[in-house]
PDB file of C-alpha atoms and ligand atoms in Angstrom:
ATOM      1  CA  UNK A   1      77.323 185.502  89.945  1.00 95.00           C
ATOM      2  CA  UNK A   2      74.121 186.895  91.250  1.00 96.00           C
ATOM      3  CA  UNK A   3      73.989 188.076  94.448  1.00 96.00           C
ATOM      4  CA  UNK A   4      70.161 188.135  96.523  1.00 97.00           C
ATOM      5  CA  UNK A   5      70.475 189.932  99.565  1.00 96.00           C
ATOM      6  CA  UNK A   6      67.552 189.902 102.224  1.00 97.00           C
ATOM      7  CA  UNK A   7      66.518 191.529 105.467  1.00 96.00           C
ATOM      8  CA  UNK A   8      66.992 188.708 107.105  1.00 97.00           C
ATOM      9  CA  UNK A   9      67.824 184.080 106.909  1.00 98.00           C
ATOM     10  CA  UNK A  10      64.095 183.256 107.280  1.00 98.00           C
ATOM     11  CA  UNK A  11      63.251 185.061 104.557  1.00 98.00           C
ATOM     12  CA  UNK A  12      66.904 184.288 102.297  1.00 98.00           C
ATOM     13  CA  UNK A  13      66.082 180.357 103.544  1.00 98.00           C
ATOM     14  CA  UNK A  14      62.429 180.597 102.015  1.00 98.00           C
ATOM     15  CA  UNK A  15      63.984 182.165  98.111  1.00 98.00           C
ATOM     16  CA  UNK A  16      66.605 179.253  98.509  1.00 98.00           C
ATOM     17  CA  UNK A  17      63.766 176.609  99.303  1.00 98.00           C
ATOM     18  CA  UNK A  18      61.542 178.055  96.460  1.00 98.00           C
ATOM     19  CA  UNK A  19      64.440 177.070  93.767  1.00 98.00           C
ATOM     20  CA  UNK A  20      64.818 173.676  95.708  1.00 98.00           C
ATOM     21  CA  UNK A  21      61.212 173.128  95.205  1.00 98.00           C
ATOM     22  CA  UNK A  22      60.321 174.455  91.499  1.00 98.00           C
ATOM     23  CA  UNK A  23      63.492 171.972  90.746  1.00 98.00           C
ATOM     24  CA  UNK A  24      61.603 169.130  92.300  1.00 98.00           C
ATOM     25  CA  UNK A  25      58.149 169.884  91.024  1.00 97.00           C
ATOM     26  CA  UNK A  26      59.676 170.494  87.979  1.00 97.00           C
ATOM     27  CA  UNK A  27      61.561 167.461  87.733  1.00 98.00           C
ATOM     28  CA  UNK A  28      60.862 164.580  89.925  1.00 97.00           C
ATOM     29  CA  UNK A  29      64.118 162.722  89.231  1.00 98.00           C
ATOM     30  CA  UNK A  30      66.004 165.915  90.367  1.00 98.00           C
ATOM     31  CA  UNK A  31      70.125 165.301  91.566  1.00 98.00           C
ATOM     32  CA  UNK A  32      70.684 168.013  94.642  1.00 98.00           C
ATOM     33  CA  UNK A  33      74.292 168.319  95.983  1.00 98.00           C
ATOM     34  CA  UNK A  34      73.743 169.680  99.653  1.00 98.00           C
ATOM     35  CA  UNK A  35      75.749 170.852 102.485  1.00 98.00           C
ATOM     36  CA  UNK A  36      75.579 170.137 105.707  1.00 98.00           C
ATOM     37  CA  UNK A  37      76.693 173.056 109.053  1.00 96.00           C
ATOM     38  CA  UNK A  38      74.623 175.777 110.792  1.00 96.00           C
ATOM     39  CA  UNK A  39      73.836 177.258 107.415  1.00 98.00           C
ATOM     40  CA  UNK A  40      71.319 175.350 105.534  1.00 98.00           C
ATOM     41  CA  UNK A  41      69.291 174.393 108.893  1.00 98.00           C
ATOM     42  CA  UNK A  42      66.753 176.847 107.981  1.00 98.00           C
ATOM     43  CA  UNK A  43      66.642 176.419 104.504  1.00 98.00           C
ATOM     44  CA  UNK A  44      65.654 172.115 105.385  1.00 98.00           C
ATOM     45  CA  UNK A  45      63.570 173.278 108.234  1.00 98.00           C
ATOM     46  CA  UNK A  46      61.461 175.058 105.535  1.00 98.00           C
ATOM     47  CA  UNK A  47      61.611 172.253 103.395  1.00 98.00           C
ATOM     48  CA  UNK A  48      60.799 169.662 105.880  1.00 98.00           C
ATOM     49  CA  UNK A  49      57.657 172.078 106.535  1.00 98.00           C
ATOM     50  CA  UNK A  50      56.731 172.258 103.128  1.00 98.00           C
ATOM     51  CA  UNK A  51      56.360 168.415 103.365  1.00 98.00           C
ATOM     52  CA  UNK A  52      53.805 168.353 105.575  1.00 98.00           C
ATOM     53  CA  UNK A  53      51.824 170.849 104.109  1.00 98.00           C
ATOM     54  CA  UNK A  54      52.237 169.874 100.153  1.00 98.00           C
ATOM     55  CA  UNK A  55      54.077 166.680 100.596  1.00 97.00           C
ATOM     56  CA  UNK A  56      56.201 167.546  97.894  1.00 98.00           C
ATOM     57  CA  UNK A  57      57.260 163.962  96.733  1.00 98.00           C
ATOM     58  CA  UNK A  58      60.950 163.628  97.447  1.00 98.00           C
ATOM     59  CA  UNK A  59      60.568 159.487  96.385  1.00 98.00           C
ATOM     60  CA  UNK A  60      62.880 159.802  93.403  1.00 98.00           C
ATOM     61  CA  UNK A  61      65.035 162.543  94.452  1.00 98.00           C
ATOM     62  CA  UNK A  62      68.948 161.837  94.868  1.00 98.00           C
ATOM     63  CA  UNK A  63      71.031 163.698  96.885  1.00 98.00           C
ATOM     64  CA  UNK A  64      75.073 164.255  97.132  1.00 98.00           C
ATOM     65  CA  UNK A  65      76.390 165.538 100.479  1.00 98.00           C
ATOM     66  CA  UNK A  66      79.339 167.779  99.626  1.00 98.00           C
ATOM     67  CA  UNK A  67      81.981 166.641 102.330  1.00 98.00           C
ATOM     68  CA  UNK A  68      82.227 164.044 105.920  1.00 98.00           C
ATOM     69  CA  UNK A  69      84.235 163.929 108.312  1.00 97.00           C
ATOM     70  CA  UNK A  70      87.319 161.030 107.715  1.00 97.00           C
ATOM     71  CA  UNK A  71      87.697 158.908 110.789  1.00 92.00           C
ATOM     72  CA  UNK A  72      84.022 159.201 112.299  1.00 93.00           C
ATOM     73  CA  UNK A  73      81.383 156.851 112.312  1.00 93.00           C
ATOM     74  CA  UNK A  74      78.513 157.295 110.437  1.00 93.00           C
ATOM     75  CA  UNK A  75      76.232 156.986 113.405  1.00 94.00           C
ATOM     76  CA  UNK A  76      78.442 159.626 115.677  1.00 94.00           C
ATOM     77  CA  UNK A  77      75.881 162.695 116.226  1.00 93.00           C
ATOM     78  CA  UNK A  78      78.512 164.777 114.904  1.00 94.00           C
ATOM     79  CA  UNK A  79      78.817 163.352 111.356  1.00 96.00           C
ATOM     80  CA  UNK A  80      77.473 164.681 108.338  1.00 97.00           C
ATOM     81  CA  UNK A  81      75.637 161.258 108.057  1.00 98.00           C
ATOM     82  CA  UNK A  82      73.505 161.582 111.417  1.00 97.00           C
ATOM     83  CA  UNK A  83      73.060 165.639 110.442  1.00 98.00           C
ATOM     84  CA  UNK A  84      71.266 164.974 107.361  1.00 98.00           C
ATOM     85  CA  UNK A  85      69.156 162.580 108.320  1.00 98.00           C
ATOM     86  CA  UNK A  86      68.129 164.779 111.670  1.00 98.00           C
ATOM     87  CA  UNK A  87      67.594 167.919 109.747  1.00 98.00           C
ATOM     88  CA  UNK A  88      66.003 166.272 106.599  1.00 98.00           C
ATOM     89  CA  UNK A  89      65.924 162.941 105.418  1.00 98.00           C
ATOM     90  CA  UNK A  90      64.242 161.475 108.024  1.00 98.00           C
ATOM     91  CA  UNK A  91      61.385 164.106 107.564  1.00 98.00           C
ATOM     92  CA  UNK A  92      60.814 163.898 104.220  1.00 98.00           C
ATOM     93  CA  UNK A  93      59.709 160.494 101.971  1.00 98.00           C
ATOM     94  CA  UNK A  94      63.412 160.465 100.366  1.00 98.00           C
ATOM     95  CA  UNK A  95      64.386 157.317  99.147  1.00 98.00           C
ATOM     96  CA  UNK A  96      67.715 156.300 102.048  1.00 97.00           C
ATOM     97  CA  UNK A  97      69.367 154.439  99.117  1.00 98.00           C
ATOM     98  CA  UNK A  98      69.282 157.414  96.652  1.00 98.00           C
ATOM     99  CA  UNK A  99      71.075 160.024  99.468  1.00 98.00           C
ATOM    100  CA  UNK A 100      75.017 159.459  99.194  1.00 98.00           C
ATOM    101  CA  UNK A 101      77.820 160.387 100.929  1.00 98.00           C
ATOM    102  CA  UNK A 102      81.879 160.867  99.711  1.00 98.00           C
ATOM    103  CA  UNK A 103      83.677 158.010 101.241  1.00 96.00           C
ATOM    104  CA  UNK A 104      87.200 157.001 100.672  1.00 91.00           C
ATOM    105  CA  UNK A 105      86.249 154.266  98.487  1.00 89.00           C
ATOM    106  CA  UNK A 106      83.218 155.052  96.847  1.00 93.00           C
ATOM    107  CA  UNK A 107      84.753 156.779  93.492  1.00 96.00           C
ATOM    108  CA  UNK A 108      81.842 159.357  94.378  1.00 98.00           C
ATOM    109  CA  UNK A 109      82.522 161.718  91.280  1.00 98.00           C
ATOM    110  CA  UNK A 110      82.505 158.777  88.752  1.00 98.00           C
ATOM    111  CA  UNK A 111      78.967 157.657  90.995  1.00 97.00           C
ATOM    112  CA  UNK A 112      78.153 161.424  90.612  1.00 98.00           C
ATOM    113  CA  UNK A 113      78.312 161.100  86.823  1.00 97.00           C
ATOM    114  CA  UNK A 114      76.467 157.558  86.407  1.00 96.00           C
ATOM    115  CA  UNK A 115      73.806 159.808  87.819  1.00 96.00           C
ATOM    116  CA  UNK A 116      73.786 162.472  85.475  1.00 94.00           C
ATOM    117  CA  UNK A 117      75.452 165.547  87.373  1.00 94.00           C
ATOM    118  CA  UNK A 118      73.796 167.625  89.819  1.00 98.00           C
ATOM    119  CA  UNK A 119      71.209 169.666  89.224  1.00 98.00           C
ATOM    120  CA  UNK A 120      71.763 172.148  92.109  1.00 98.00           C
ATOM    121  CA  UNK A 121      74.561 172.204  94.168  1.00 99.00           C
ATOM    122  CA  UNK A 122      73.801 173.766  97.688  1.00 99.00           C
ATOM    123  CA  UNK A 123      76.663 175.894  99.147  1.00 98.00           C
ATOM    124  CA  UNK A 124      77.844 177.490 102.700  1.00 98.00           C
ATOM    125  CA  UNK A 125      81.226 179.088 102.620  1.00 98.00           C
ATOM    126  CA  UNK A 126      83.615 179.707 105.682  1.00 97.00           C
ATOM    127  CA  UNK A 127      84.982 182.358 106.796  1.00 96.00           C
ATOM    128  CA  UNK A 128      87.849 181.366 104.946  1.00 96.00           C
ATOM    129  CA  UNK A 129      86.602 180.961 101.535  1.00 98.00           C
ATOM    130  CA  UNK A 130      86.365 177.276 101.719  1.00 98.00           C
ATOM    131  CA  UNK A 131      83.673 175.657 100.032  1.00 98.00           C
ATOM    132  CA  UNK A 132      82.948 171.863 100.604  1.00 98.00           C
ATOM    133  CA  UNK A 133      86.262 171.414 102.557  1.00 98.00           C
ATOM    134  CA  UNK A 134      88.200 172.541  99.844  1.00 98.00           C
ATOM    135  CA  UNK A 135      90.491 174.531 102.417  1.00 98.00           C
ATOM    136  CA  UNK A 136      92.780 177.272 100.981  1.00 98.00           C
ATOM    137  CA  UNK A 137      95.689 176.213  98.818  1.00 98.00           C
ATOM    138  CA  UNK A 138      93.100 173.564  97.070  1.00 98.00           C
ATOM    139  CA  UNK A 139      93.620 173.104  93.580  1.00 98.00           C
ATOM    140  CA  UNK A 140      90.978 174.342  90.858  1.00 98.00           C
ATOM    141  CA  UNK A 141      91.483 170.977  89.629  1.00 98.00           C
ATOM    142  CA  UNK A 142      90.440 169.009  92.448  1.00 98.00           C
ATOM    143  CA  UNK A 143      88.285 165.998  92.701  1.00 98.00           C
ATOM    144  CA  UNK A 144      86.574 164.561  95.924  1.00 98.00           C
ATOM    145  CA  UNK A 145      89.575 163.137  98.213  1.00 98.00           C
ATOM    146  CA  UNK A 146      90.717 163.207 101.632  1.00 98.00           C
ATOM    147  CA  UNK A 147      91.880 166.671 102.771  1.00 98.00           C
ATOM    148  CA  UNK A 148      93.298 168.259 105.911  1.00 97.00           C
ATOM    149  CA  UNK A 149      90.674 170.838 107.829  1.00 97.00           C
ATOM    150  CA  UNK A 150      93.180 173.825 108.425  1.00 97.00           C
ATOM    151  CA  UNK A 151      93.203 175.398 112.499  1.00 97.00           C
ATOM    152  CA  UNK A 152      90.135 177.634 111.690  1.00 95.00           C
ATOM    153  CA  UNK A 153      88.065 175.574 110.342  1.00 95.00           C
ATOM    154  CA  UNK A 154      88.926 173.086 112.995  1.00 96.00           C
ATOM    155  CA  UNK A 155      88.438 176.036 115.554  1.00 96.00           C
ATOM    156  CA  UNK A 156      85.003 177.558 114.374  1.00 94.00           C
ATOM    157  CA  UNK A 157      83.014 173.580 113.650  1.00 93.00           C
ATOM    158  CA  UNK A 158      84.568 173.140 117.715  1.00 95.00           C
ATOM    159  CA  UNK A 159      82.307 176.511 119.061  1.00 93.00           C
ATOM    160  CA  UNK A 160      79.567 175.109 116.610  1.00 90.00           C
ATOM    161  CA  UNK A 161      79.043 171.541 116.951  1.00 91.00           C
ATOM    162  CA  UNK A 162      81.518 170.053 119.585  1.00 93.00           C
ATOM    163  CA  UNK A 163      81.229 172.550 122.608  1.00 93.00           C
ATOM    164  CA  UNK A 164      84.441 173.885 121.980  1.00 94.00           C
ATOM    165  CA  UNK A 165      86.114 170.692 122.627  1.00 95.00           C
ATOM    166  CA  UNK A 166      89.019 171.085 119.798  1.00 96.00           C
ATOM    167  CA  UNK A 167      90.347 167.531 120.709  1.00 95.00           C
ATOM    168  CA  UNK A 168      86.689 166.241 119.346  1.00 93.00           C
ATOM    169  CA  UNK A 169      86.689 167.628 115.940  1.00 95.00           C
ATOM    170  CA  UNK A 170      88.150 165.404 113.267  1.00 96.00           C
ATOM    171  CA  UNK A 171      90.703 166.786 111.602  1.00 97.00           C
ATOM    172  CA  UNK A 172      90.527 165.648 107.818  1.00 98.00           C
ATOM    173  CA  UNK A 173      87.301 164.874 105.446  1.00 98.00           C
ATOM    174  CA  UNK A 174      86.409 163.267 102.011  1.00 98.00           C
ATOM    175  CA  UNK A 175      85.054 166.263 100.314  1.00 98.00           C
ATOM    176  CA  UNK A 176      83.805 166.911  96.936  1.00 98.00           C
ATOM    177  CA  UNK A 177      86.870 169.173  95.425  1.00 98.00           C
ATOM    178  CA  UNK A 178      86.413 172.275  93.394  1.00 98.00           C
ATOM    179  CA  UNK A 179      85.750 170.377  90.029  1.00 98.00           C
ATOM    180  CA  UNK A 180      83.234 168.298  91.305  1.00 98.00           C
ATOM    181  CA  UNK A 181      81.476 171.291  92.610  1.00 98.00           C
ATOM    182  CA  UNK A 182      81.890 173.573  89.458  1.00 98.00           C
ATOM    183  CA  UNK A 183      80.363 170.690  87.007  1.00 98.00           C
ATOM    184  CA  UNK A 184      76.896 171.430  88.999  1.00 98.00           C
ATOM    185  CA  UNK A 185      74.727 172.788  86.648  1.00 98.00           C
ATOM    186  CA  UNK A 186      73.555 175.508  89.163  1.00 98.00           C
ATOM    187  CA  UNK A 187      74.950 176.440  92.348  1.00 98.00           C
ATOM    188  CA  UNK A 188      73.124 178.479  95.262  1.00 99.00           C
ATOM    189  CA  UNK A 189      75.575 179.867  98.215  1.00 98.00           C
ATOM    190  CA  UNK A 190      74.067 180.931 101.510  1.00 98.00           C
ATOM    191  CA  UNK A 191      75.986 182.820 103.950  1.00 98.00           C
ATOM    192  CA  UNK A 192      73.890 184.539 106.806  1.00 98.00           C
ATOM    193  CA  UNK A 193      75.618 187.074 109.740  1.00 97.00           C
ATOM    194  CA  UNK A 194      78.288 189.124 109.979  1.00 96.00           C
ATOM    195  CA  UNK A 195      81.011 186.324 110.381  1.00 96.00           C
ATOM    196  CA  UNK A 196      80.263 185.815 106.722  1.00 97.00           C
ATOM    197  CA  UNK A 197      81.072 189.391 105.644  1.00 96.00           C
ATOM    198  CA  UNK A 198      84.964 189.198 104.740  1.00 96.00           C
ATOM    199  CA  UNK A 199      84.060 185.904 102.527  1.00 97.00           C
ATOM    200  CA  UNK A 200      81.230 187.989 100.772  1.00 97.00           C
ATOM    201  CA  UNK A 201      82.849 190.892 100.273  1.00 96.00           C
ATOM    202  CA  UNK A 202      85.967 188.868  99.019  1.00 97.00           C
ATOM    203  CA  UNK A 203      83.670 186.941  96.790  1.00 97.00           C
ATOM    204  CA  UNK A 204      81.826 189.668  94.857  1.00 95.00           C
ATOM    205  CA  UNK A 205      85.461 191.131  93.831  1.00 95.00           C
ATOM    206  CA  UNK A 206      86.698 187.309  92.690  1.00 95.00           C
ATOM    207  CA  UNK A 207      87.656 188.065  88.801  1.00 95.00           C
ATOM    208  CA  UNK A 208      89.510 184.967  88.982  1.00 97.00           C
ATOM    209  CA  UNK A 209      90.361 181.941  91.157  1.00 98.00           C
ATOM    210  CA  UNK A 210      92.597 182.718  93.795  1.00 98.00           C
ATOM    211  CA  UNK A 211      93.771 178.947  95.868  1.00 98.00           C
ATOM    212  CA  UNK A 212      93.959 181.490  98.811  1.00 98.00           C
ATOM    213  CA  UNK A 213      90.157 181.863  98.444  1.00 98.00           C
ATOM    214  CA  UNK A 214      88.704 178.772  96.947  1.00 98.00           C
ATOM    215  CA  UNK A 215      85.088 180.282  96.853  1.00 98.00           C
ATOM    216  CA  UNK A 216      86.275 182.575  93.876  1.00 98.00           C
ATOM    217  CA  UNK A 217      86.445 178.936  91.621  1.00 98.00           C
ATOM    218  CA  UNK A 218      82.688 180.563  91.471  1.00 98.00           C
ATOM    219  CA  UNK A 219      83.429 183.898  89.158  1.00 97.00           C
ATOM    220  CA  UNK A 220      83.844 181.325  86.277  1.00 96.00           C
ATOM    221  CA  UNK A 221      80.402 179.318  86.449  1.00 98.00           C
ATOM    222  CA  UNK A 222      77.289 180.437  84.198  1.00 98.00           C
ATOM    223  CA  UNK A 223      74.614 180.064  87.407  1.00 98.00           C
ATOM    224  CA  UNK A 224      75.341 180.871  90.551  1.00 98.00           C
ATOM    225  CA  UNK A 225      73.039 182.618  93.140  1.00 98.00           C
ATOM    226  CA  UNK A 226      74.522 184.208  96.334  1.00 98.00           C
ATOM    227  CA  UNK A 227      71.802 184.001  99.173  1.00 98.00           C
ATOM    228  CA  UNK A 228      72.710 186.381 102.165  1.00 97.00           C
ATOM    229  CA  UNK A 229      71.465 188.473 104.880  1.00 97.00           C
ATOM    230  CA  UNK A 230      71.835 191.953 105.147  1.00 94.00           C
ATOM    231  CA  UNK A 231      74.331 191.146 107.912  1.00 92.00           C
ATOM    232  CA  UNK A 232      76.604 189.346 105.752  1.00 93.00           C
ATOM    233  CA  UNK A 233      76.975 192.363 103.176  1.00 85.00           C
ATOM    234  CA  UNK A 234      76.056 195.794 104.645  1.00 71.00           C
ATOM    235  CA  UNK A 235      77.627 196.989 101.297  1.00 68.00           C
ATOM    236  CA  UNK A 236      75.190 195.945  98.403  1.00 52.00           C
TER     237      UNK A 236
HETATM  238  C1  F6R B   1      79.553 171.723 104.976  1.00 64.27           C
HETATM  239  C2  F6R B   1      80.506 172.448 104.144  1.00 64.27           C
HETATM  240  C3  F6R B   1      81.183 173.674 104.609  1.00 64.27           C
HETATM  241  C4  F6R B   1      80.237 174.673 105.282  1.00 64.27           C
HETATM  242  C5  F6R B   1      81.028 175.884 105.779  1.00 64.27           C
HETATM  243  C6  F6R B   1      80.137 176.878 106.479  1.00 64.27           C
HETATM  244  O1  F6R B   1      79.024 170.610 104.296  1.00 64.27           O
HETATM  245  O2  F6R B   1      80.765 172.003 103.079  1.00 64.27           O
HETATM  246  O3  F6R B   1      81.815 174.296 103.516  1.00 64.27           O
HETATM  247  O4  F6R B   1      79.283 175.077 104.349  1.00 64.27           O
HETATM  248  O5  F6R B   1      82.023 175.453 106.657  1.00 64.27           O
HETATM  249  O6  F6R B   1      79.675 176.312 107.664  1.00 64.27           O
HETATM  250  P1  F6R B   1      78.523 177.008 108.527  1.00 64.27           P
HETATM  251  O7  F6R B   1      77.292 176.899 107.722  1.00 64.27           O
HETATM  252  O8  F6R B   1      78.454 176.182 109.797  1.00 64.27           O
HETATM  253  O9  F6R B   1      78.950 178.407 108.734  1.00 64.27           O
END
């Protein structure tokens, strides 16, 4: 695990769009795995930007959203569906067919690997080590499936996204699991502020995978990037 640290998530957003974009350039059949909440807003804001400038061609891209919310409709403002396409699809000239989503009964790793694997997995973590919604207790095992969202996670996406209406927020999702995530050939995690700072600093000790802190599946993969603000480890 390598771990970037910058003065501040404009400039952290701009490193994590600059490996988003050599990957493209590089390859324009690229497979990103993304991730939706407050996190990665920048990071597409940049990239949406970049669009107009360079039009970077996004045409054969695919992408694989990491989790959505079970029991929502798709065109709810508060799914993961209407978030993507407000924050980037409908900004850039992806391809709607080649962005998916993990639904109950689309058998979205086995779709995942007709693809090819992902090429770069995009991460947030929460404050409790979850990654995707693989909520402590997950197994490292785990393959995308409906989970239960435990009382904090429920409790922090209500302040975020549903004015702290706790009755709004679903409370399961279909997320990727931690296997799904780990067979990403390279992950990036972004965690900006100081709510972030009990996950990091738990996450540079991980030596080995602890279900009480799903993030540390990460120790064992050969390239992973850690993307933070100063405020999110005062320490390195
Ligand atoms: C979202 C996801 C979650 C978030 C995490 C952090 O697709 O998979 O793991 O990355 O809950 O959320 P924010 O960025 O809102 O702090």
């Amino acid at each position: 695990m390598e771990f970037k640290k910058f003065d501040n998530e404009i400039d952290a957003s701009k490193f994590a769009a600059d490996i988003v974009l050599d990957l493209i350039k590089n390859n324009n059949k690229a497979k990103l795995g993304l991730a939706t909440g407050s996190t990665p807003i920048t990071l597409y804001d940049i990239l949406c930007s970049d669009y107009i400038k360079n039009k970077t061609n996004w045409s054969e891209v695919k992408t694989f959203n990491l989790d959505e919310y079970y029991g929502l409709s798709i065109e709810s403002k508060a799914s993961y569906h209407y978030f993507m396409n407000h924050h980037l699809f409908s900004k850039i000239n992806i391809n709607k067919s080649n962005t998916y989503f993990p639904s109950e009964n689309n058998n979205y790793d086995n779709l995942i690997k007709q693809n090819g694997s992902i090429d770069l997995q995009i991460l947030g973590i929460g404050t409790n080590g979850h990654i995707g919604f693989n909520e402590p207790g997950s197994d490292i095992n785990s393959l995308t499936r409906l989970v239960d969202l435990t009382k904090s996670t429920i409790e922090v996406n209500a302040k975020k996204f549903f004015n702290n209406d706790i009755s709004a927020v679903p409370k399961k999702a279909i997320s990727m699991g931690l296997k799904s995530i780990m067979q990403a050939k390279k992950i990036v995690l972004l965690a900006f502020g100081s709510s972030k700072y009990d996950a990091i600093s738990k996450l540079k000790k991980s030596t080995k995978f602890d279900p009480n802190f799903p993030a540390s599946v990460l120790f064992d993969h050969p390239d992973v990037t850690i993307i933070i603000d100063k405020e999110a480890d005062i320490d390195l």
